[in-house]
mmCIF file of C-alpha atoms in Angstrom:
data_model
loop_
_atom_site.group_PDB
_atom_site.id
_atom_site.type_symbol
_atom_site.label_atom_id
_atom_site.label_comp_id
_atom_site.label_asym_id
_atom_site.label_seq_id
_atom_site.Cartn_x
_atom_site.Cartn_y
_atom_site.Cartn_z
ATOM 1 C CA ALA A 1315 2.898 56.308 -23.490
ATOM 2 C CA ALA A 1316 6.696 55.620 -23.197
ATOM 3 C CA THR A 1317 6.147 55.021 -19.341
ATOM 4 C CA ALA A 1318 3.289 52.547 -19.832
ATOM 5 C CA THR A 1319 5.676 50.785 -22.602
ATOM 6 C CA ALA A 1320 8.652 50.618 -20.028
ATOM 7 C CA ALA A 1321 6.278 49.197 -17.648
ATOM 8 C CA ARG A 1322 5.258 46.542 -19.729
ATOM 9 C CA THR A 1323 8.838 45.786 -20.944
ATOM 10 C CA HIS A 1324 9.966 45.693 -17.187
ATOM 11 C CA GLN A 1325 7.040 43.302 -16.508
ATOM 12 C CA THR A 1326 7.956 40.971 -19.302
ATOM 13 C CA ILE A 1327 11.485 40.850 -17.907
ATOM 14 C CA ILE A 1328 10.450 39.928 -14.394
ATOM 15 C CA LEU A 1329 7.893 37.128 -15.875
ATOM 16 C CA ARG A 1330 10.746 35.514 -17.910
ATOM 17 C CA MET A 1331 13.011 35.373 -14.602
ATOM 18 C CA LEU A 1332 10.425 33.374 -12.823
ATOM 19 C CA PRO A 1333 11.040 29.686 -12.713
ATOM 20 C CA THR A 1334 8.420 27.063 -13.053
ATOM 21 C CA ILE A 1335 7.559 25.372 -9.691
ATOM 22 C CA VAL A 1336 7.463 21.633 -9.305
ATOM 23 C CA ALA A 1337 5.642 20.428 -6.509
ATOM 24 C CA HIS A 1338 8.188 18.206 -4.893
ATOM 25 C CA ARG A 1339 6.324 15.255 -3.649
ATOM 26 C CA GLY A 1340 3.107 17.127 -4.092
ATOM 27 C CA ASP A 1341 1.838 19.740 -1.719
ATOM 28 C CA ALA A 1342 3.850 18.247 0.794
ATOM 29 C CA GLU A 1343 3.563 21.352 3.248
ATOM 30 C CA HIS A 1344 -0.139 20.812 3.736
ATOM 31 C CA PHE A 1345 -0.528 16.891 3.141
ATOM 32 C CA PRO A 1346 1.619 13.747 3.469
ATOM 33 C CA GLU A 1347 4.333 13.564 1.037
ATOM 34 C CA ASN A 1348 3.650 11.440 -2.096
ATOM 35 C CA SER A 1349 -0.151 10.966 -1.204
ATOM 36 C CA LEU A 1350 -2.593 11.081 -3.574
ATOM 37 C CA PRO A 1351 -4.153 14.213 -1.690
ATOM 38 C CA ALA A 1352 -0.994 15.885 -1.814
ATOM 39 C CA LEU A 1353 -0.575 15.177 -5.529
ATOM 40 C CA GLU A 1354 -4.415 16.105 -6.305
ATOM 41 C CA ALA A 1355 -4.090 19.302 -4.318
ATOM 42 C CA ALA A 1356 -1.142 20.404 -6.421
ATOM 43 C CA TRP A 1357 -2.323 19.335 -9.675
ATOM 44 C CA ARG A 1358 -5.918 20.733 -9.370
ATOM 45 C CA ARG A 1359 -4.626 24.250 -8.204
ATOM 46 C CA GLY A 1360 -2.438 24.813 -10.859
ATOM 47 C CA PHE A 1361 1.169 23.123 -10.453
ATOM 48 C CA SER A 1362 0.972 20.912 -13.337
ATOM 49 C CA ARG A 1363 4.276 19.546 -12.887
ATOM 50 C CA VAL A 1364 4.755 17.226 -9.704
ATOM 51 C CA GLU A 1365 7.691 14.965 -8.707
ATOM 52 C CA PHE A 1366 7.001 11.924 -6.694
ATOM 53 C CA ASP A 1367 9.022 8.756 -5.548
ATOM 54 C CA VAL A 1368 8.631 5.138 -6.407
ATOM 55 C CA GLN A 1369 9.915 2.002 -4.661
ATOM 56 C CA LEU A 1370 8.749 -1.620 -5.420
ATOM 57 C CA SER A 1371 6.968 -4.151 -2.983
ATOM 58 C CA ALA A 1372 8.536 -7.620 -2.492
ATOM 59 C CA ASP A 1373 5.930 -8.855 -5.371
ATOM 60 C CA GLY A 1374 7.007 -5.934 -7.911
ATOM 61 C CA VAL A 1375 4.081 -3.758 -7.105
ATOM 62 C CA PRO A 1376 5.039 0.120 -7.665
ATOM 63 C CA TYR A 1377 4.200 2.335 -4.559
ATOM 64 C CA LEU A 1378 4.715 6.113 -3.924
ATOM 65 C CA ILE A 1379 7.196 6.475 -1.060
ATOM 66 C CA HIS A 1380 10.525 8.257 -0.490
ATOM 67 C CA ASP A 1381 12.200 5.661 1.982
ATOM 68 C CA ALA A 1382 12.301 1.904 1.685
ATOM 69 C CA ASN A 1383 11.782 1.966 5.481
ATOM 70 C CA LEU A 1384 8.161 2.588 6.394
ATOM 71 C CA GLU A 1385 8.829 4.163 9.625
ATOM 72 C CA ARG A 1386 9.238 7.892 8.849
ATOM 73 C CA THR A 1387 6.238 8.335 7.028
ATOM 74 C CA THR A 1388 3.818 5.786 8.140
ATOM 75 C CA GLY A 1389 4.790 4.955 11.646
ATOM 76 C CA ALA A 1390 4.849 1.330 10.969
ATOM 77 C CA THR A 1391 7.956 -0.978 10.615
ATOM 78 C CA GLY A 1392 9.437 -2.875 7.912
ATOM 79 C CA ASP A 1393 10.998 -2.432 4.557
ATOM 80 C CA LEU A 1394 8.374 -2.576 1.863
ATOM 81 C CA ARG A 1395 10.969 -4.140 -0.679
ATOM 82 C CA PHE A 1396 10.431 -7.264 1.426
ATOM 83 C CA MET A 1397 6.644 -6.986 2.038
ATOM 84 C CA MET A 1398 3.865 -7.924 -0.125
ATOM 85 C CA SER A 1399 1.337 -5.743 -1.870
ATOM 86 C CA GLY A 1400 -1.466 -7.367 0.526
ATOM 87 C CA GLN A 1401 0.576 -6.141 3.345
ATOM 88 C CA LEU A 1402 1.107 -2.636 2.380
ATOM 89 C CA ASP A 1403 -2.252 -1.968 0.973
ATOM 90 C CA GLY A 1404 -3.453 -1.502 4.506
ATOM 91 C CA ILE A 1405 -0.756 0.827 5.443
ATOM 92 C CA ASP A 1406 -1.804 4.202 6.910
ATOM 93 C CA ALA A 1407 0.743 6.931 5.209
ATOM 94 C CA GLY A 1408 -0.692 9.812 6.982
ATOM 95 C CA GLU A 1409 2.806 11.011 8.503
ATOM 96 C CA PRO A 1410 1.722 10.889 12.042
ATOM 97 C CA ALA A 1411 5.238 12.300 13.128
ATOM 98 C CA ARG A 1412 4.463 15.391 11.350
ATOM 99 C CA PHE A 1413 0.718 15.964 11.200
ATOM 100 C CA GLY A 1414 -0.665 13.787 14.103
ATOM 101 C CA HIS A 1415 -3.970 12.232 13.424
ATOM 102 C CA ARG A 1416 -4.898 15.065 10.822
ATOM 103 C CA HIS A 1417 -4.567 12.788 7.796
ATOM 104 C CA ALA A 1418 -5.191 9.460 9.404
ATOM 105 C CA GLY A 1419 -6.522 6.845 7.104
ATOM 106 C CA THR A 1420 -4.143 8.261 4.167
ATOM 107 C CA ALA A 1421 -3.360 5.069 1.974
ATOM 108 C CA LEU A 1422 -0.135 4.402 1.033
ATOM 109 C CA PRO A 1423 -0.719 4.764 -2.737
ATOM 110 C CA ARG A 1424 0.052 2.327 -5.581
ATOM 111 C CA LEU A 1425 1.299 3.950 -8.668
ATOM 112 C CA ALA A 1426 -1.700 2.409 -10.484
ATOM 113 C CA ALA A 1427 -3.814 4.772 -8.295
ATOM 114 C CA VAL A 1428 -2.015 8.011 -9.295
ATOM 115 C CA VAL A 1429 -2.272 6.786 -13.000
ATOM 116 C CA GLU A 1430 -6.017 6.761 -12.286
ATOM 117 C CA LEU A 1431 -5.822 10.207 -10.644
ATOM 118 C CA MET A 1432 -3.744 11.533 -13.557
ATOM 119 C CA ALA A 1433 -6.121 10.316 -16.077
ATOM 120 C CA GLY A 1434 -8.844 12.544 -14.940
ATOM 121 C CA ILE A 1435 -6.605 15.506 -14.942
ATOM 122 C CA PRO A 1436 -5.165 16.275 -18.475
ATOM 123 C CA GLU A 1437 -3.103 19.018 -17.438
ATOM 124 C CA ALA A 1438 -1.263 16.778 -14.949
ATOM 125 C CA ARG A 1439 2.482 16.270 -15.559
ATOM 126 C CA ALA A 1440 4.737 13.916 -13.321
ATOM 127 C CA PHE A 1441 8.356 13.652 -12.920
ATOM 128 C CA VAL A 1442 8.616 9.933 -11.480
ATOM 129 C CA GLU A 1443 11.759 9.310 -9.329
ATOM 130 C CA VAL A 1444 12.970 5.554 -9.519
ATOM 131 C CA LYS A 1445 14.721 5.247 -5.901
ATOM 132 C CA ARG A 1446 18.019 3.644 -5.858
ATOM 133 C CA ALA A 1447 17.300 1.237 -2.892
ATOM 134 C CA SER A 1448 14.638 -0.757 -5.157
ATOM 135 C CA LEU A 1449 16.824 -0.817 -8.378
ATOM 136 C CA VAL A 1450 19.860 -2.151 -6.180
ATOM 137 C CA HIS A 1451 17.340 -4.803 -4.616
ATOM 138 C CA HIS A 1452 15.090 -5.826 -7.149
ATOM 139 C CA GLY A 1453 17.430 -4.820 -10.245
ATOM 140 C CA HIS A 1454 17.226 -2.196 -12.935
ATOM 141 C CA ALA A 1455 15.415 -3.960 -15.748
ATOM 142 C CA HIS A 1456 12.521 -5.419 -13.326
ATOM 143 C CA CYS A 1457 12.026 -1.945 -11.434
ATOM 144 C CA ILE A 1458 11.925 0.160 -14.874
ATOM 145 C CA ASP A 1459 9.888 -2.517 -16.818
ATOM 146 C CA ARG A 1460 7.241 -2.374 -13.839
ATOM 147 C CA ILE A 1461 7.147 1.325 -13.371
ATOM 148 C CA LEU A 1462 6.878 1.685 -17.184
ATOM 149 C CA ALA A 1463 3.951 -0.768 -17.391
ATOM 150 C CA ALA A 1464 2.130 1.101 -14.752
ATOM 151 C CA LEU A 1465 2.430 4.454 -16.224
ATOM 152 C CA GLY A 1466 1.330 3.345 -19.585
ATOM 153 C CA PRO A 1467 -2.081 5.189 -20.101
ATOM 154 C CA VAL A 1468 -0.124 8.449 -19.007
ATOM 155 C CA LEU A 1469 3.406 7.709 -19.873
ATOM 156 C CA ASP A 1470 3.457 10.549 -22.555
ATOM 157 C CA ARG A 1471 2.649 12.833 -19.602
ATOM 158 C CA CYS A 1472 5.577 11.521 -17.441
ATOM 159 C CA SER A 1473 9.337 11.511 -17.201
ATOM 160 C CA LEU A 1474 11.280 9.055 -15.452
ATOM 161 C CA ILE A 1475 14.215 10.450 -13.096
ATOM 162 C CA SER A 1476 16.744 8.771 -10.979
ATOM 163 C CA PHE A 1477 20.086 9.371 -9.184
ATOM 164 C CA ASP A 1478 21.157 5.957 -11.174
ATOM 165 C CA ALA A 1479 22.276 6.900 -14.531
ATOM 166 C CA ASP A 1480 22.060 3.467 -15.656
ATOM 167 C CA ALA A 1481 18.416 3.683 -14.729
ATOM 168 C CA CYS A 1482 17.860 6.835 -16.724
ATOM 169 C CA ARG A 1483 19.688 5.141 -19.811
ATOM 170 C CA LEU A 1484 17.735 1.800 -19.599
ATOM 171 C CA ALA A 1485 14.224 3.875 -19.201
ATOM 172 C CA ARG A 1486 14.900 5.701 -22.501
ATOM 173 C CA THR A 1487 16.042 2.559 -24.242
ATOM 174 C CA ALA A 1488 12.838 0.748 -22.900
ATOM 175 C CA ALA A 1489 10.233 3.500 -23.939
ATOM 176 C CA ASP A 1490 10.246 6.521 -25.768
ATOM 177 C CA VAL A 1491 9.935 8.492 -22.708
ATOM 178 C CA ALA A 1492 11.931 11.735 -21.418
ATOM 179 C CA VAL A 1493 14.465 11.010 -18.608
ATOM 180 C CA GLY A 1494 15.900 13.303 -15.894
ATOM 181 C CA TRP A 1495 19.265 12.361 -14.362
ATOM 182 C CA VAL A 1496 19.339 13.656 -10.585
ATOM 183 C CA LEU A 1497 22.924 14.685 -9.717
ATOM 184 C CA ASP A 1498 24.861 13.517 -6.615
ATOM 185 C CA ASP A 1499 27.875 15.472 -7.471
ATOM 186 C CA ASP A 1500 29.125 18.915 -8.674
ATOM 187 C CA PRO A 1501 27.370 19.333 -12.271
ATOM 188 C CA ILE A 1502 30.675 21.043 -13.570
ATOM 189 C CA ARG A 1503 32.441 17.812 -12.908
ATOM 190 C CA LEU A 1504 29.664 15.546 -14.401
ATOM 191 C CA GLN A 1505 29.385 17.911 -17.487
ATOM 192 C CA THR A 1506 30.883 15.372 -20.037
ATOM 193 C CA GLU A 1507 28.455 12.627 -18.494
ATOM 194 C CA ILE A 1508 25.724 14.935 -19.039
ATOM 195 C CA GLU A 1509 26.368 15.677 -22.466
ATOM 196 C CA ALA A 1510 26.919 12.110 -23.228
ATOM 197 C CA MET A 1511 23.546 10.963 -21.780
ATOM 198 C CA GLY A 1512 21.632 13.970 -22.985
ATOM 199 C CA PRO A 1513 19.003 13.751 -20.776
ATOM 200 C CA GLU A 1514 15.800 16.022 -21.025
ATOM 201 C CA PHE A 1515 16.051 17.171 -17.541
ATOM 202 C CA VAL A 1516 19.006 17.618 -15.100
ATOM 203 C CA PHE A 1517 18.028 17.862 -11.333
ATOM 204 C CA CYS A 1518 20.632 19.116 -8.751
ATOM 205 C CA ASP A 1519 20.354 20.183 -5.096
ATOM 206 C CA TYR A 1520 20.776 24.201 -5.384
ATOM 207 C CA ARG A 1521 23.453 23.924 -2.665
ATOM 208 C CA ARG A 1522 25.847 21.736 -5.345
ATOM 209 C CA LEU A 1523 25.540 24.268 -8.085
ATOM 210 C CA PRO A 1524 28.291 26.501 -8.918
ATOM 211 C CA ALA A 1525 28.116 29.814 -6.863
ATOM 212 C CA GLU A 1526 27.304 33.121 -8.934
ATOM 213 C CA ARG A 1527 28.150 31.660 -12.307
ATOM 214 C CA PRO A 1528 25.800 30.324 -15.219
ATOM 215 C CA LEU A 1529 25.228 26.636 -15.628
ATOM 216 C CA PRO A 1530 26.453 24.704 -18.486
ATOM 217 C CA SER A 1531 23.824 25.027 -21.181
ATOM 218 C CA GLY A 1532 22.501 22.198 -23.315
ATOM 219 C CA PRO A 1533 19.362 20.541 -24.692
ATOM 220 C CA TRP A 1534 18.300 19.968 -21.138
ATOM 221 C CA THR A 1535 16.234 21.749 -18.885
ATOM 222 C CA TRP A 1536 17.948 22.471 -15.227
ATOM 223 C CA VAL A 1537 15.689 21.789 -12.159
ATOM 224 C CA ALA A 1538 17.025 22.682 -8.828
ATOM 225 C CA TYR A 1539 15.627 21.332 -5.200
ATOM 226 C CA GLU A 1540 14.768 21.914 -2.556
ATOM 227 C CA VAL A 1541 13.955 25.795 -3.098
ATOM 228 C CA THR A 1542 11.544 27.391 -0.399
ATOM 229 C CA ASP A 1543 13.089 31.083 -0.893
ATOM 230 C CA ALA A 1544 11.658 33.504 -3.403
ATOM 231 C CA ARG A 1545 14.949 35.326 -3.826
ATOM 232 C CA LEU A 1546 16.802 32.139 -4.381
ATOM 233 C CA ALA A 1547 14.510 30.790 -7.159
ATOM 234 C CA VAL A 1548 14.692 34.171 -9.074
ATOM 235 C CA GLU A 1549 18.532 33.973 -8.850
ATOM 236 C CA LEU A 1550 18.729 30.689 -9.963
ATOM 237 C CA ARG A 1551 16.610 31.472 -12.865
ATOM 238 C CA GLY A 1552 18.896 34.171 -13.704
ATOM 239 C CA ARG A 1553 21.601 31.221 -13.845
ATOM 240 C CA GLY A 1554 19.937 29.004 -16.027
ATOM 241 C CA VAL A 1555 17.578 27.029 -13.858
ATOM 242 C CA GLU A 1556 14.310 26.995 -15.522
ATOM 243 C CA MET A 1557 12.592 24.976 -12.781
ATOM 244 C CA VAL A 1558 12.489 24.646 -9.100
ATOM 245 C CA GLU A 1559 11.400 21.775 -7.051
ATOM 246 C CA SER A 1560 9.763 22.882 -3.490
ATOM 247 C CA MET A 1561 8.029 20.773 -1.017
ATOM 248 C CA ALA A 1562 6.139 24.069 -0.047
ATOM 249 C CA PRO A 1563 4.915 25.155 -3.528
ATOM 250 C CA PHE A 1564 1.903 27.256 -2.628
ATOM 251 C CA ARG A 1565 4.052 29.191 -0.279
ATOM 252 C CA LEU A 1566 6.899 29.556 -2.743
ATOM 253 C CA ALA A 1567 4.371 30.718 -5.594
ATOM 254 C CA GLU A 1568 2.854 33.281 -3.320
ATOM 255 C CA ALA A 1569 6.237 34.745 -2.327
ATOM 256 C CA LEU A 1570 7.473 34.961 -6.270
ATOM 257 C CA ALA A 1571 3.813 36.580 -7.168
ATOM 258 C CA ALA A 1572 4.436 39.198 -4.284
ATOM 259 C CA ARG A 1573 7.787 39.883 -5.726
ATOM 260 C CA GLU A 1574 6.512 40.178 -9.367
ATOM 261 C CA THR A 1575 3.706 42.629 -7.974
ATOM 262 C CA LYS A 1576 6.443 44.659 -6.338
ATOM 263 C CA GLY A 1577 8.574 44.631 -9.177
ATOM 264 C CA ALA A 1578 5.720 45.870 -11.351
#
């Protein structure tokens, strides 16, 4: 009986030390990043939390894409900030440079299409990253207003995140929405600013985190990106990181499950 109790205690400790995986741009290992198939694969197969990027077209329509330039993920030329939605709706976002013709015909998704998808998946949650390129080009208020309006039916299941601190503050002022500040500097140096903003989430490249030190605690949740190694994920969890973003979420989940089974 004592052995069984010890085993259960050990298992509980292991479970506590596993971070929540956020599917970074969806299941971006098997599908084009920021695409509807990538998001749906993650949500329907157990990853309730997904992160994706949003930029605005010339006529203010929010689309899911990381770069303002279309070339890397579509093979097309042009900057979507200077293109009308009618042009963008015909763009193939199948990432030909990475997948060849495997995902040809994958649409460049409007944010409205993602909202429709989320409406049919009640457990779906999203971190919606507002990209700096669009904030600079269109203005903070315009970007935040258009994105919040598009998210309306599922806004209570979304968090707006950005590298731009002013965008985070504006989103919080404009709507009752959780925000996440994505840091581009040492979190220790930015601790005072983090405390002043009080975001629900703080995102940071794991390589910027202080080595072998617990992270500053607060009312926020720490999220580290881009994590694909299970050992690193567990180590980060021990230092206060509750969530890890990964573009290979299924591979990371399998590796963490293997560690858990081995530890048990």
